[in-house]
Structures are given as structure tokens and as C-alpha cells.
Amino acid sequence: MVDTTAPVITVTGANPATVELGATYTDAGASADGGETVTSSGTVDASTVGTYIITYSATDASNNTGTATRTVNVVDTTAPVITVTGDNPATVELGATYTDAGASATDLSGDITVTSSGTVDTSTVGTYTITYSATDASNNTGTATRTVNVVDTTAPVITSSASFSVLE
């Protein structure tokens, strides 16, 4: 009797598997029904978002080869981290000029641009909020805020057009 049946490969663990961008991917492997040695080919680049295929194969004593595959999806679900530069909260004197110190962002997917929104009216005492946001290539958005307090700590200056004399 001639053996023409290929080994049946069973993929161990999740299939498809998902790994977060920047994490370490450890393949769970596969097994063959006849105890044959299973080899794998393919790689997963966990530093790049994408879909990767790992192929498993095993060959029995009659030279029949069975194969199976695992799909590994590298995903980015982590929002950029925004760091507010300078004082937070910041304080500016009434009538002075306010210059925002900005913010920076880091993200595993690469360079990220930070945008800001909000205004500070230095002619009006109050509390103002500047909001910073950054969105990565996978549409994850991170935000941070800065509080700016416009204060009046300058004592008034009194002037008079009348003249005074001192009596003794």
C-alpha cells in the first residue's frame, strides 16, 4: 500500500494573531498529526504595521508534505504621547504678551505633527485652555492641555493733576 496522505498541520494559538506595533511577537508554532517535524517560514516585523503570513510545513516518511498558514496582523491602537513644553499651568500678567511654548509628540509609527487650538486674551483676567493634539498614521489621536492664567498683580499707579502742599 502506498501512503499518499499528507500530514495534517494544526496551527497552535490564535489564527489570525494580532500584535501591537512595537511589541514582541512570539510565534505559537504548529504540530503535525503524525508527529512529523514542523518547520516554519516567514517573518513578522512588529515595528511595521501590516499583515504577515507564517507558513508551516511537515513532510512524512513517504515524502507527502502538508502545509498550513497563520496570518499575523501588526496593528497600531496606541495614541501618540504628547508632552507639553514649559510651565503648565502658565501665568501671564494682564496686558503682557503671551507666547505659547508648544508641545511635542512621540509615537512608534514615526514623526507626528502637533497642532494646537485655543486662545489667550491677555487683556482679560481669566483662565484659558490651550489644547494640543496629534494623530498618527493609524488615526489614533492623543491630546494634552495647558492652562494659562491671566492675572493682574500690578498695583495701580495714582496720578493727580492737582498740586499739593504740605502744611506744618
PDB file of N, CA and C in Angstrom, residues 9 16 69 81 84-85 93 99 101 105 107 118 122 156:
ATOM      1  N   ILE A   9      -1.497  19.597   9.455  1.00  0.00           N
ATOM      2  CA  ILE A   9      -0.824  20.561  10.342  1.00  0.00           C
ATOM      3  C   ILE A   9      -1.888  21.323  11.110  1.00  0.00           C
ATOM      4  N   PRO A  16      -6.408  34.315  12.859  1.00  0.00           N
ATOM      5  CA  PRO A  16      -5.252  35.206  12.805  1.00  0.00           C
ATOM      6  C   PRO A  16      -4.814  35.664  14.197  1.00  0.00           C
ATOM      7  N   THR A  69      -1.084  27.805   7.302  1.00  0.00           N
ATOM      8  CA  THR A  69      -0.596  29.176   7.466  1.00  0.00           C
ATOM      9  C   THR A  69      -1.254  29.856   8.652  1.00  0.00           C
ATOM     10  N   VAL A  81       1.855  60.101  22.353  1.00  0.00           N
ATOM     11  CA  VAL A  81       2.021  60.700  23.678  1.00  0.00           C
ATOM     12  C   VAL A  81       2.478  62.142  23.469  1.00  0.00           C
ATOM     13  N   VAL A  84       3.680  68.528  26.957  1.00  0.00           N
ATOM     14  CA  VAL A  84       3.544  69.983  26.945  1.00  0.00           C
ATOM     15  C   VAL A  84       4.886  70.575  27.354  1.00  0.00           C
ATOM     16  N   THR A  85       5.391  71.518  26.550  1.00  0.00           N
ATOM     17  CA  THR A  85       6.672  72.166  26.805  1.00  0.00           C
ATOM     18  C   THR A  85       6.456  73.382  27.711  1.00  0.00           C
ATOM     19  N   GLU A  93       0.917  88.068  32.956  1.00  0.00           N
ATOM     20  CA  GLU A  93       0.385  89.303  33.557  1.00  0.00           C
ATOM     21  C   GLU A  93      -0.591  89.965  32.584  1.00  0.00           C
ATOM     22  N   THR A  99       3.310  84.081  24.760  1.00  0.00           N
ATOM     23  CA  THR A  99       3.860  83.255  23.679  1.00  0.00           C
ATOM     24  C   THR A  99       3.816  81.808  24.145  1.00  0.00           C
ATOM     25  N   ALA A 101       4.590  77.998  24.538  1.00  0.00           N
ATOM     26  CA  ALA A 101       5.816  77.208  24.430  1.00  0.00           C
ATOM     27  C   ALA A 101       5.615  75.943  23.599  1.00  0.00           C
ATOM     28  N   ALA A 105       5.272  65.466  20.374  1.00  0.00           N
ATOM     29  CA  ALA A 105       4.608  64.164  20.443  1.00  0.00           C
ATOM     30  C   ALA A 105       5.571  63.067  20.025  1.00  0.00           C
ATOM     31  N   ASP A 107       5.511  58.788  18.932  1.00  0.00           N
ATOM     32  CA  ASP A 107       4.651  57.680  18.540  1.00  0.00           C
ATOM     33  C   ASP A 107       5.521  56.643  17.841  1.00  0.00           C
ATOM     34  N   GLY A 118      -7.141  76.989  20.711  1.00  0.00           N
ATOM     35  CA  GLY A 118      -7.431  77.783  21.899  1.00  0.00           C
ATOM     36  C   GLY A 118      -6.665  79.091  21.833  1.00  0.00           C
ATOM     37  N   THR A 122      -4.907  88.254  26.749  1.00  0.00           N
ATOM     38  CA  THR A 122      -4.147  88.851  27.848  1.00  0.00           C
ATOM     39  C   THR A 122      -4.706  90.200  28.273  1.00  0.00           C
ATOM     40  N   PRO A 156      -2.165  99.586  41.141  1.00  0.00           N
ATOM     41  CA  PRO A 156      -2.487 100.763  40.337  1.00  0.00           C
ATOM     42  C   PRO A 156      -1.545 101.922  40.679  1.00  0.00           C
TER      43      PRO A 156
END
